[in-house]
mmCIF file of C-alpha atoms in Angstrom:
data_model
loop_
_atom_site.group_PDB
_atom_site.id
_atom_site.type_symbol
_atom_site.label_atom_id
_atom_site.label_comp_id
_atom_site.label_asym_id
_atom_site.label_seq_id
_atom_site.Cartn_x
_atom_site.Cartn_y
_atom_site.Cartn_z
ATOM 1 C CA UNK A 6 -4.041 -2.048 7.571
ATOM 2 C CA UNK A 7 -6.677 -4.575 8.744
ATOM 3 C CA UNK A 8 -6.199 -7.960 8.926
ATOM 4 C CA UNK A 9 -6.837 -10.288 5.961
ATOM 5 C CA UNK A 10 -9.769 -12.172 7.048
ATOM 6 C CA UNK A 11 -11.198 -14.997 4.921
ATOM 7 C CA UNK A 12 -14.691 -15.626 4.933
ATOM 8 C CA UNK A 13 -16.557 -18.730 4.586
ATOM 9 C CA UNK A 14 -17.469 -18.410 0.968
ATOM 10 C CA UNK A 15 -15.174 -19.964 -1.517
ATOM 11 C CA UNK A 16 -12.965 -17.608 -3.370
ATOM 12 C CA UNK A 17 -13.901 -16.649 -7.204
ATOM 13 C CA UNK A 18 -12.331 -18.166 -10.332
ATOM 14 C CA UNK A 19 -8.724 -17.362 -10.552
ATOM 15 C CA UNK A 20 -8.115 -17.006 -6.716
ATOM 16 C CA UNK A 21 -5.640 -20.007 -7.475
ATOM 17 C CA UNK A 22 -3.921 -17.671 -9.871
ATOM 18 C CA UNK A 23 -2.425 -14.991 -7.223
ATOM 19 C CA UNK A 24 -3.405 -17.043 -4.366
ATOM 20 C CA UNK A 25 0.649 -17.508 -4.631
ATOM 21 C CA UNK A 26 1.726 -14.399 -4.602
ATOM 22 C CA UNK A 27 -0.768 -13.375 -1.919
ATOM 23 C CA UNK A 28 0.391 -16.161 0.478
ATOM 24 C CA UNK A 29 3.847 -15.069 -0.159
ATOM 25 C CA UNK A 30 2.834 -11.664 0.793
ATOM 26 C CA UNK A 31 1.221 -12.409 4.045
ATOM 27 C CA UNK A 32 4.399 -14.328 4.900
ATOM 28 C CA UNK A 33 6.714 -11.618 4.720
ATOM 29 C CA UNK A 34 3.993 -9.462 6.493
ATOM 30 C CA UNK A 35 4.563 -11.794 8.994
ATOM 31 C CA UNK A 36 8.274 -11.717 9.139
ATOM 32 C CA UNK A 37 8.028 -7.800 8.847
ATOM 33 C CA UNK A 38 5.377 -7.592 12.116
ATOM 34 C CA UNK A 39 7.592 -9.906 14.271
ATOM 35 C CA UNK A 40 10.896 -8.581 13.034
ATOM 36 C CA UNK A 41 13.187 -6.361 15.930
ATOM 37 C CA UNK A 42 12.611 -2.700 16.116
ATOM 38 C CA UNK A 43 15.601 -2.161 19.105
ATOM 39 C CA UNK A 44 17.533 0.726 17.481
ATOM 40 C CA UNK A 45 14.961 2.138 15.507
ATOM 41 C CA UNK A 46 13.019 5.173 16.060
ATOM 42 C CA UNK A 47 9.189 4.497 16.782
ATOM 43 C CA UNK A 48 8.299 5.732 12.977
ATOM 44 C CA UNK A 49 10.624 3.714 11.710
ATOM 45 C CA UNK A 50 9.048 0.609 12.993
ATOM 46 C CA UNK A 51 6.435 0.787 10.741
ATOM 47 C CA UNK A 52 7.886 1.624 7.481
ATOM 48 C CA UNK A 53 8.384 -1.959 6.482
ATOM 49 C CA UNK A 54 4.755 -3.103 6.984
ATOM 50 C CA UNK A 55 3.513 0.360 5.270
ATOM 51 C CA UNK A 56 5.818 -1.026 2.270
ATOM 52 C CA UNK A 57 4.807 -4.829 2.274
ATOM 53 C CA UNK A 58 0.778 -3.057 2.705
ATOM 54 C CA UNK A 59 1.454 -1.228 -0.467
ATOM 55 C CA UNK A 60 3.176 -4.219 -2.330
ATOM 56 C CA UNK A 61 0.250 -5.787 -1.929
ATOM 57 C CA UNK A 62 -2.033 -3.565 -2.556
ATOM 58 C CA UNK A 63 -0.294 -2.269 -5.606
ATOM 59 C CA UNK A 64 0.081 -6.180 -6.916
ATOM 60 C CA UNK A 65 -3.797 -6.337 -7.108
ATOM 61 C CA UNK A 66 -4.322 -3.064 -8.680
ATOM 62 C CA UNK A 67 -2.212 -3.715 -11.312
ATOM 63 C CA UNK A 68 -3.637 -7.180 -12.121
ATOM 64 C CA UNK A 69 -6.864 -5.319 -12.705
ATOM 65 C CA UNK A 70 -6.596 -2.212 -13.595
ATOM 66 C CA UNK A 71 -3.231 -2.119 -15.931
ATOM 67 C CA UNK A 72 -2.936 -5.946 -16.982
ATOM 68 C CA UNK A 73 -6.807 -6.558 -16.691
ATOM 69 C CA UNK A 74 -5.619 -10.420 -15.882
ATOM 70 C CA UNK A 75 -8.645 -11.191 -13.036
ATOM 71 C CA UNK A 76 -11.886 -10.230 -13.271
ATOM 72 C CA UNK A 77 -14.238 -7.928 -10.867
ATOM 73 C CA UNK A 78 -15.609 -10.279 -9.111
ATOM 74 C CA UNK A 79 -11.783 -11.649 -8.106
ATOM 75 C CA UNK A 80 -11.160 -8.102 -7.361
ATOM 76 C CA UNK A 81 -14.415 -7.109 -5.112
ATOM 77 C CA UNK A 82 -13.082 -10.463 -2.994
ATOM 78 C CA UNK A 83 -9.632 -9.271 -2.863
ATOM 79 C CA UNK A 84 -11.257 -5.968 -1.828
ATOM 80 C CA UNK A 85 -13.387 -7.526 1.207
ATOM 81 C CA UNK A 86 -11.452 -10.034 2.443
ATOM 82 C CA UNK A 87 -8.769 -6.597 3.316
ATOM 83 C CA UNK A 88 -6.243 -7.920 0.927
ATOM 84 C CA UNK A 89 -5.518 -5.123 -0.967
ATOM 85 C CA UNK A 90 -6.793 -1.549 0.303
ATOM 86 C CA UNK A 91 -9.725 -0.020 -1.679
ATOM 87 C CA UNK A 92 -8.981 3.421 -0.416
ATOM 88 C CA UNK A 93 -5.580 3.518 -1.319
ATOM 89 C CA UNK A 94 -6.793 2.264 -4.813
ATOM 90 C CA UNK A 95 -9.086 4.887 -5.158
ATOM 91 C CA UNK A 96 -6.724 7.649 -5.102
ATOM 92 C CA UNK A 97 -3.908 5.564 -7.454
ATOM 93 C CA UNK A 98 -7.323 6.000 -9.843
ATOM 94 C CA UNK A 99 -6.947 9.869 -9.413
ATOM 95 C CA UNK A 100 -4.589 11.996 -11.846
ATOM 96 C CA UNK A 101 -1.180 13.092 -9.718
ATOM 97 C CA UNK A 102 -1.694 10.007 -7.308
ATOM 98 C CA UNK A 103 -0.800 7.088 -9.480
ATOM 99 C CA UNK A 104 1.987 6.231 -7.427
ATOM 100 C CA UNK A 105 0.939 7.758 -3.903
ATOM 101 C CA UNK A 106 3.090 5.483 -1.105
ATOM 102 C CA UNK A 107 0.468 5.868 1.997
ATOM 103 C CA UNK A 108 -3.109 7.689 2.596
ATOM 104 C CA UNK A 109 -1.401 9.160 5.733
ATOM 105 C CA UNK A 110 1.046 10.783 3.564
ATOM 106 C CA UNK A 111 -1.931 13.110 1.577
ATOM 107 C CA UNK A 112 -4.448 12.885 4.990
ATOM 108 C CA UNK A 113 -3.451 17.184 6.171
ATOM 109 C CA UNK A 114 -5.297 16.713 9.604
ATOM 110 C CA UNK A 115 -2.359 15.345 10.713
ATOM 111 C CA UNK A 116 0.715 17.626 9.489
ATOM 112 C CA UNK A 117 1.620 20.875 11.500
ATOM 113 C CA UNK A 118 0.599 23.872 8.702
ATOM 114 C CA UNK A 119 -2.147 21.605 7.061
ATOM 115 C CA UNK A 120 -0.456 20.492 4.198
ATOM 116 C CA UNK A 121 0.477 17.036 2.392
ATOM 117 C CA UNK A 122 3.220 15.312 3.426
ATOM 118 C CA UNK A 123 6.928 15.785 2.404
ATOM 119 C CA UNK A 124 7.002 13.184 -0.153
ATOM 120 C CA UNK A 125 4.522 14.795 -2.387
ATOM 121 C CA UNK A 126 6.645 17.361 -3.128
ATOM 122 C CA UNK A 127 8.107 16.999 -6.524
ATOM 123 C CA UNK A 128 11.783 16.704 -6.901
ATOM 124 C CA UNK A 129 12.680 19.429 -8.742
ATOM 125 C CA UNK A 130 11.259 21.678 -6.307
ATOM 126 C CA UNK A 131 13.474 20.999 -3.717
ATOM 127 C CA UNK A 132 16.703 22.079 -2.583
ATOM 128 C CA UNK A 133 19.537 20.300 -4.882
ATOM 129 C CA UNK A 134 21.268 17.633 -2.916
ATOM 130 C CA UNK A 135 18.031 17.568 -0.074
ATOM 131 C CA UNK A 136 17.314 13.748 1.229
ATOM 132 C CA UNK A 137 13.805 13.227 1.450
ATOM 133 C CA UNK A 138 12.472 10.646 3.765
ATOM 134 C CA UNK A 139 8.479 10.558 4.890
ATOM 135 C CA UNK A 140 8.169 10.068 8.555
ATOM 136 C CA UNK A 141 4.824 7.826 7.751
ATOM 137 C CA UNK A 142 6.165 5.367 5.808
ATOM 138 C CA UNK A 143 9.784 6.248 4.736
ATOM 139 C CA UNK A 144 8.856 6.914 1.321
ATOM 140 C CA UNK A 145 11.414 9.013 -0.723
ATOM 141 C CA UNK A 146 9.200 10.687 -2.571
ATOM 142 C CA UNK A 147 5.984 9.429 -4.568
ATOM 143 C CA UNK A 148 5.091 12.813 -6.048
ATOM 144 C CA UNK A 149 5.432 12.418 -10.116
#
């Protein structure tokens, strides 16, 4: 999760539009990176800015993609500048990872038995009464 950079180059038509929302974004990133992590386990640290990442993210997909309310060339700026995450939009674009929390949670080089992550697992194929919580991002499960 990079950090939002903005370039030199004035922003598209209808940055003014979700400039609002973006700003408002970035300010509870902000909160969220300097907020205390005494008690928590090191994971658990960075659950909140995987969650405010995706917010974001998922804010500027929709506006495109499902609402179609700003127009490519808002969205290729949004893209660059690191405000929302073009990978993670690539895979919502994929059937059975609409509403995928994290890449990390889908990336198997880093699981024990090379397979996705906990969260994927569909509900009803778990134990009744199991808790599921992703050690990535603390997702509780964004399988369909």
């Amino acid at each position: 999760m990079p950090k939002i950079k903005r370039s030199r180059k004035p922003p598209p038509d209808g940055w003014e539009l979700i400039e609002p929302t973006v700003d408002e974004l970035n300010r509870k990133m902000k909160e969220v990176e300097c907020e205390s992590h005494e008690g928590k386990r090191k994971v658990e640290a960075l659950w909140p800015i995987f969650r405010v990442h995706h917010q974001r993210s998922r804010y500027i997909y929709e506006l495109f993609y499902k609402r179609k309310a700003i127009s490519r060339e808002l969205y290729n700026y949004c893209l660059d500048q690191g405000i929302a995450d073009k990978n993670l939009i690539a895979k919502w674009k994929k059937q059975g990872y609409e509403s995928l929390c994290c890449l990390p949670c889908i990336q198997v080089r880093d699981k024990n038995f090379g397979t996705n992550c906990i969260c994927r697992v569909p509900k009803n194929k778990l134990e009744e009464g199991r808790i599921v919580e992703c050690v990535h991002c603390g997702c509780r499960g964004c399988s369909g």
